[in-house]
């Protein structure tokens, strides 16, 4: 008898492309169908067949307090009882804007949108409008949502499904995007020299997490900052994933770099559809209605998403969530490295705070090319073995795992035991 998840997946595929509303959920290349979730609470999720999993995807980042945190659920319930959406300015939008500007010093003004994609897309249009230039530099393997001009050598699902350059993106759009190897500052300098006065911005994930997780080399971010300043281009940090997660002020706080614009998402919506972008006031004031760059959204700043995001961020601050996330991450790392040593497995394990990734390669991982040397078949066997034992890791070698403040010591110990068994089998 097929599981209810498999029956649902067969049904879904008749009416939804690939049976999913976002490609990476399809478990492609993993040798099994995706499961369908019934409910989730804390670090746990249960599928429609009653199977229980410790969750390390956390809705791809938003569930930083775990699933259904009471403060968020209550905030949404209270807000909903006052009206679900208005399309009229509401006080919660002001509270959210003031919180973001207080926590992220490079952001003097901010605008809410409804996804990370909208946030990065708006950053690009604003950078082009502010500078009067057209070209953009991005980095191979970085994923910034499904923005036409950024689906060039992108990461995440675009990489998982092996088509980094998406169909449907006009060649003229892609021609304005210069994609370079991450961590290669000389390539950036060469690109600026070859495109004098025509590069509007450099956009990057300051800590790339969409080709698996890897890190900026010493001084890479500072050099990028200097090159952008020197050439009059804007530095855009895509902190949709790292914002409010790797530190209260995000990666830019950790590395002490002030980008000109920042894209945010995930955590700031408490699980509801939210994105945001912000930066220097002189740039942000170029946005309609004060400036010539048009940008808009029916549901931008809607009261439910603002209530959920504010409740989540304030709770994270109240409990000093970043310390809890670091402690949980360090514990998982300690147990993971012990397992890899005992089993003498040549894997590469990367972690920063509550974000982590296990690469099935013995070679150092510093960019997309090195990440792609990972053994996809080994990853698939490992992923399935963990799932069958009740641990749900990100369903792709080219994604990042997330801990939450809800993951308990016992759940992390259980996870490590499962990892040991799965590693021994893979
Ligand atoms: P959304 O449009 O999916 O809200 O955000 C796009 C985005 C932008 N920037 C970064 C750094 C991101 O990681 C994302 C989205 N992340 C993926 C996971 N790697 C979302 C999962 C999915 O596509 O279903």
GROMACS .gro file of N, CA and C in nm, residues 72-166:
model
  285
   72UNK      N    1   0.456   3.359   1.839
   72UNK     CA    2   0.423   3.394   1.701
   72UNK      C    3   0.278   3.357   1.670
   73UNK      N    4   0.241   3.237   1.711
   73UNK     CA    5   0.102   3.192   1.684
   73UNK      C    6   0.002   3.287   1.748
   74UNK      N    7   0.030   3.328   1.869
   74UNK     CA    8  -0.062   3.418   1.942
   74UNK      C    9  -0.066   3.556   1.873
   75UNK      N   10   0.050   3.602   1.827
   75UNK     CA   11   0.055   3.734   1.761
   75UNK      C   12  -0.028   3.731   1.632
   76UNK      N   13  -0.018   3.620   1.558
   76UNK     CA   14  -0.093   3.609   1.432
   76UNK      C   15  -0.243   3.603   1.462
   77UNK      N   16  -0.277   3.525   1.565
   77UNK     CA   17  -0.419   3.511   1.603
   77UNK      C   18  -0.477   3.648   1.641
   78UNK      N   19  -0.404   3.722   1.722
   78UNK     CA   20  -0.454   3.854   1.767
   78UNK      C   21  -0.466   3.949   1.648
   79UNK      N   22  -0.363   3.949   1.562
   79UNK     CA   23  -0.366   4.042   1.447
   79UNK      C   24  -0.481   4.005   1.354
   80UNK      N   25  -0.501   3.874   1.332
   80UNK     CA   26  -0.606   3.831   1.238
   80UNK      C   27  -0.743   3.875   1.285
   81UNK      N   28  -0.759   3.879   1.417
   81UNK     CA   29  -0.893   3.915   1.468
   81UNK      C   30  -0.924   4.063   1.444
   82UNK      N   31  -0.821   4.139   1.405
   82UNK     CA   32  -0.842   4.283   1.379
   82UNK      C   33  -0.845   4.314   1.229
   83UNK      N   34  -0.838   4.209   1.148
   83UNK     CA   35  -0.838   4.231   1.003
   83UNK      C   36  -0.712   4.172   0.942
   84UNK      N   37  -0.728   4.102   0.829
   84UNK     CA   38  -0.616   4.023   0.777
   84UNK      C   39  -0.526   4.107   0.686
   85UNK      N   40  -0.583   4.204   0.615
   85UNK     CA   41  -0.500   4.286   0.527
   85UNK      C   42  -0.578   4.414   0.496
   86UNK      N   43  -0.506   4.524   0.486
   86UNK     CA   44  -0.575   4.652   0.465
   86UNK      C   45  -0.532   4.724   0.337
   87UNK      N   46  -0.402   4.714   0.302
   87UNK     CA   47  -0.356   4.798   0.190
   87UNK      C   48  -0.357   4.945   0.230
   88UNK      N   49  -0.352   4.965   0.361
   88UNK     CA   50  -0.349   5.100   0.420
   88UNK      C   51  -0.236   5.098   0.521
   89UNK      N   52  -0.161   5.208   0.533
   89UNK     CA   53  -0.052   5.205   0.633
   89UNK      C   54  -0.104   5.162   0.769
   90UNK      N   55  -0.028   5.076   0.838
   90UNK     CA   56  -0.068   5.035   0.973
   90UNK      C   57   0.051   5.046   1.067
   91UNK      N   58   0.025   5.066   1.197
   91UNK     CA   59   0.133   5.092   1.294
   91UNK      C   60   0.241   4.984   1.296
   92UNK      N   61   0.203   4.859   1.269
   92UNK     CA   62   0.302   4.750   1.276
   92UNK      C   63   0.413   4.769   1.173
   93UNK      N   64   0.381   4.830   1.060
   93UNK     CA   65   0.485   4.854   0.958
   93UNK      C   66   0.591   4.950   1.012
   94UNK      N   67   0.546   5.047   1.090
   94UNK     CA   68   0.641   5.145   1.146
   94UNK      C   69   0.728   5.077   1.250
   95UNK      N   70   0.665   4.993   1.333
   95UNK     CA   71   0.743   4.920   1.436
   95UNK      C   72   0.847   4.830   1.370
   96UNK      N   73   0.809   4.763   1.263
   96UNK     CA   74   0.905   4.672   1.195
   96UNK      C   75   1.019   4.753   1.133
   97UNK      N   76   0.985   4.863   1.068
   97UNK     CA   77   1.090   4.946   1.005
   97UNK      C   78   1.187   4.999   1.111
   98UNK      N   79   1.134   5.044   1.223
   98UNK     CA   80   1.221   5.098   1.329
   98UNK      C   81   1.308   4.988   1.390
   99UNK      N   82   1.252   4.867   1.404
   99UNK     CA   83   1.333   4.756   1.459
   99UNK      C   84   1.447   4.722   1.364
  100UNK      N   85   1.416   4.707   1.235
  100UNK     CA   86   1.520   4.669   1.137
  100UNK      C   87   1.630   4.775   1.135
  101UNK      N   88   1.591   4.902   1.133
  101UNK     CA   89   1.692   5.009   1.128
  101UNK      C   90   1.774   5.014   1.256
  102UNK      N   91   1.713   4.979   1.370
  102UNK     CA   92   1.787   4.980   1.497
  102UNK      C   93   1.886   4.863   1.502
  103UNK      N   94   1.851   4.751   1.445
  103UNK     CA   95   1.937   4.631   1.458
  103UNK      C   96   2.043   4.624   1.349
  104UNK      N   97   2.015   4.686   1.233
  104UNK     CA   98   2.109   4.676   1.119
  104UNK      C   99   2.154   4.818   1.084
  105UNK      N  100   2.264   4.864   1.141
  105UNK     CA  101   2.306   5.005   1.128
  105UNK      C  102   2.320   5.055   0.984
  106UNK      N  103   2.351   4.968   0.889
  106UNK     CA  104   2.366   5.015   0.750
  106UNK      C  105   2.231   5.051   0.689
  107UNK      N  106   2.123   5.008   0.754
  107UNK     CA  107   1.988   5.034   0.701
  107UNK      C  108   1.930   5.158   0.768
  108UNK      N  109   1.923   5.266   0.691
  108UNK     CA  110   1.865   5.391   0.742
  108UNK      C  111   1.718   5.400   0.707
  109UNK      N  112   1.681   5.338   0.594
  109UNK     CA  113   1.539   5.329   0.555
  109UNK      C  114   1.515   5.191   0.495
  110UNK      N  115   1.394   5.140   0.509
  110UNK     CA  116   1.364   5.002   0.466
  110UNK      C  117   1.223   4.996   0.408
  111UNK      N  118   1.207   4.909   0.311
  111UNK     CA  119   1.073   4.885   0.257
  111UNK      C  120   1.042   4.737   0.263
  112UNK      N  121   0.919   4.704   0.306
  112UNK     CA  122   0.877   4.564   0.315
  112UNK      C  123   0.828   4.514   0.180
  113UNK      N  124   0.856   4.386   0.152
  113UNK     CA  125   0.802   4.321   0.033
  113UNK      C  126   0.752   4.182   0.078
  114UNK      N  127   0.729   4.090  -0.017
  114UNK     CA  128   0.664   3.965   0.022
  114UNK      C  129   0.748   3.840   0.001
  115UNK      N  130   0.872   3.857  -0.040
  115UNK     CA  131   0.961   3.741  -0.055
  115UNK      C  132   1.104   3.791  -0.068
  116UNK      N  133   1.198   3.699  -0.052
  116UNK     CA  134   1.338   3.734  -0.071
  116UNK      C  135   1.365   3.773  -0.215
  117UNK      N  136   1.296   3.705  -0.308
  117UNK     CA  137   1.312   3.738  -0.449
  117UNK      C  138   1.275   3.884  -0.477
  118UNK      N  139   1.161   3.924  -0.422
  118UNK     CA  140   1.120   4.064  -0.442
  118UNK      C  141   1.222   4.160  -0.381
  119UNK      N  142   1.282   4.118  -0.270
  119UNK     CA  143   1.379   4.206  -0.203
  119UNK      C  144   1.502   4.225  -0.291
  120UNK      N  145   1.555   4.115  -0.345
  120UNK     CA  146   1.678   4.131  -0.427
  120UNK      C  147   1.646   4.198  -0.561
  121UNK      N  148   1.529   4.163  -0.617
  121UNK     CA  149   1.488   4.226  -0.743
  121UNK      C  150   1.478   4.378  -0.727
  122UNK      N  151   1.420   4.419  -0.615
  122UNK     CA  152   1.404   4.563  -0.590
  122UNK      C  153   1.538   4.630  -0.566
  123UNK      N  154   1.630   4.558  -0.499
  123UNK     CA  155   1.765   4.613  -0.478
  123UNK      C  156   1.833   4.640  -0.612
  124UNK      N  157   1.817   4.547  -0.707
  124UNK     CA  158   1.881   4.565  -0.837
  124UNK      C  159   1.825   4.686  -0.910
  125UNK      N  160   1.691   4.696  -0.912
  125UNK     CA  161   1.629   4.807  -0.986
  125UNK      C  162   1.670   4.939  -0.921
  126UNK      N  163   1.672   4.940  -0.789
  126UNK     CA  164   1.709   5.063  -0.716
  126UNK      C  165   1.855   5.099  -0.742
  127UNK      N  166   1.943   5.000  -0.744
  127UNK     CA  167   2.085   5.027  -0.771
  127UNK      C  168   2.102   5.082  -0.912
  128UNK      N  169   2.032   5.023  -1.007
  128UNK     CA  170   2.040   5.073  -1.146
  128UNK      C  171   1.982   5.213  -1.156
  129UNK      N  172   1.871   5.238  -1.085
  129UNK     CA  173   1.811   5.370  -1.090
  129UNK      C  174   1.899   5.474  -1.024
  130UNK      N  175   1.963   5.437  -0.913
  130UNK     CA  176   2.046   5.533  -0.837
  130UNK      C  177   2.174   5.566  -0.912
  131UNK      N  178   2.235   5.462  -0.973
  131UNK     CA  179   2.365   5.486  -1.040
  131UNK      C  180   2.352   5.524  -1.187
  132UNK      N  181   2.236   5.494  -1.247
  132UNK     CA  182   2.221   5.517  -1.391
  132UNK      C  183   2.301   5.418  -1.473
  133UNK      N  184   2.344   5.307  -1.409
  133UNK     CA  185   2.422   5.205  -1.479
  133UNK      C  186   2.338   5.077  -1.493
  134UNK      N  187   2.381   4.986  -1.580
  134UNK     CA  188   2.297   4.868  -1.608
  134UNK      C  189   2.356   4.735  -1.560
  135UNK      N  190   2.488   4.721  -1.555
  135UNK     CA  191   2.547   4.589  -1.530
  135UNK      C  192   2.553   4.557  -1.382
  136UNK      N  193   2.548   4.424  -1.358
  136UNK     CA  194   2.551   4.373  -1.220
  136UNK      C  195   2.657   4.265  -1.211
  137UNK      N  196   2.734   4.262  -1.104
  137UNK     CA  197   2.824   4.149  -1.076
  137UNK      C  198   2.759   4.061  -0.970
  138UNK      N  199   2.752   3.933  -0.996
  138UNK     CA  200   2.709   3.834  -0.895
  138UNK      C  201   2.815   3.726  -0.893
  139UNK      N  202   2.796   3.625  -0.807
  139UNK     CA  203   2.896   3.519  -0.792
  139UNK      C  204   2.834   3.382  -0.817
  140UNK      N  205   2.910   3.296  -0.887
  140UNK     CA  206   2.863   3.162  -0.922
  140UNK      C  207   2.818   3.087  -0.796
  141UNK      N  208   2.701   3.027  -0.804
  141UNK     CA  209   2.652   2.949  -0.691
  141UNK      C  210   2.569   3.028  -0.592
  142UNK      N  211   2.584   3.161  -0.593
  142UNK     CA  212   2.498   3.239  -0.505
  142UNK      C  213   2.357   3.241  -0.565
  143UNK      N  214   2.259   3.227  -0.478
  143UNK     CA  215   2.119   3.228  -0.522
  143UNK      C  216   2.050   3.347  -0.458
  144UNK      N  217   1.978   3.421  -0.540
  144UNK     CA  218   1.913   3.543  -0.489
  144UNK      C  219   1.765   3.542  -0.521
  145UNK      N  220   1.705   3.421  -0.529
  145UNK     CA  221   1.566   3.412  -0.569
  145UNK      C  222   1.557   3.404  -0.721
  146UNK      N  223   1.436   3.391  -0.771
  146UNK     CA  224   1.421   3.367  -0.916
  146UNK      C  225   1.404   3.497  -0.995
  147UNK      N  226   1.492   3.590  -0.967
  147UNK     CA  227   1.495   3.717  -1.042
  147UNK      C  228   1.559   3.691  -1.179
  148UNK      N  229   1.495   3.734  -1.288
  148UNK     CA  230   1.549   3.702  -1.421
  148UNK      C  231   1.701   3.723  -1.429
  149UNK      N  232   1.745   3.844  -1.395
  149UNK     CA  233   1.886   3.875  -1.423
  149UNK      C  234   1.980   3.812  -1.321
  150UNK      N  235   1.923   3.745  -1.220
  150UNK     CA  236   2.013   3.680  -1.123
  150UNK      C  237   2.009   3.528  -1.135
  151UNK      N  238   1.926   3.477  -1.229
  151UNK     CA  239   1.927   3.333  -1.254
  151UNK      C  240   2.038   3.300  -1.353
  152UNK      N  241   2.154   3.348  -1.323
  152UNK     CA  242   2.272   3.323  -1.406
  152UNK      C  243   2.374   3.255  -1.316
  153UNK      N  244   2.402   3.126  -1.346
  153UNK     CA  245   2.491   3.047  -1.261
  153UNK      C  246   2.449   3.057  -1.115
  154UNK      N  247   2.318   3.036  -1.094
  154UNK     CA  248   2.261   3.051  -0.959
  154UNK      C  249   2.275   2.922  -0.880
  155UNK      N  250   2.246   2.929  -0.754
  155UNK     CA  251   2.256   2.814  -0.664
  155UNK      C  252   2.118   2.760  -0.630
  156UNK      N  253   2.110   2.693  -0.515
  156UNK     CA  254   1.985   2.636  -0.463
  156UNK      C  255   1.921   2.544  -0.566
  157UNK      N  256   1.791   2.556  -0.584
  157UNK     CA  257   1.719   2.466  -0.674
  157UNK      C  258   1.771   2.474  -0.816
  158UNK      N  259   1.817   2.596  -0.855
  158UNK     CA  260   1.867   2.610  -0.993
  158UNK      C  261   1.987   2.519  -1.012
  159UNK      N  262   2.061   2.499  -0.905
  159UNK     CA  263   2.182   2.415  -0.912
  159UNK      C  264   2.143   2.268  -0.893
  160UNK      N  265   2.056   2.246  -0.794
  160UNK     CA  266   2.014   2.108  -0.763
  160UNK      C  267   1.959   2.041  -0.887
  161UNK      N  268   1.884   2.118  -0.966
  161UNK     CA  269   1.822   2.057  -1.085
  161UNK      C  270   1.913   2.071  -1.206
  162UNK      N  271   2.039   2.115  -1.181
  162UNK     CA  272   2.142   2.110  -1.285
  162UNK      C  273   2.119   2.205  -1.399
  163UNK      N  274   2.037   2.308  -1.380
  163UNK     CA  275   2.023   2.405  -1.490
  163UNK      C  276   2.043   2.546  -1.433
  164UNK      N  277   2.171   2.582  -1.400
  164UNK     CA  278   2.196   2.711  -1.334
  164UNK      C  279   2.146   2.829  -1.417
  165UNK      N  280   2.146   2.813  -1.552
  165UNK     CA  281   2.096   2.925  -1.630
  165UNK      C  282   1.955   2.890  -1.675
  166UNK      N  283   1.855   2.960  -1.625
  166UNK     CA  284   1.716   2.921  -1.648
  166UNK      C  285   1.670   2.951  -1.790
   0.00000   0.00000   0.00000
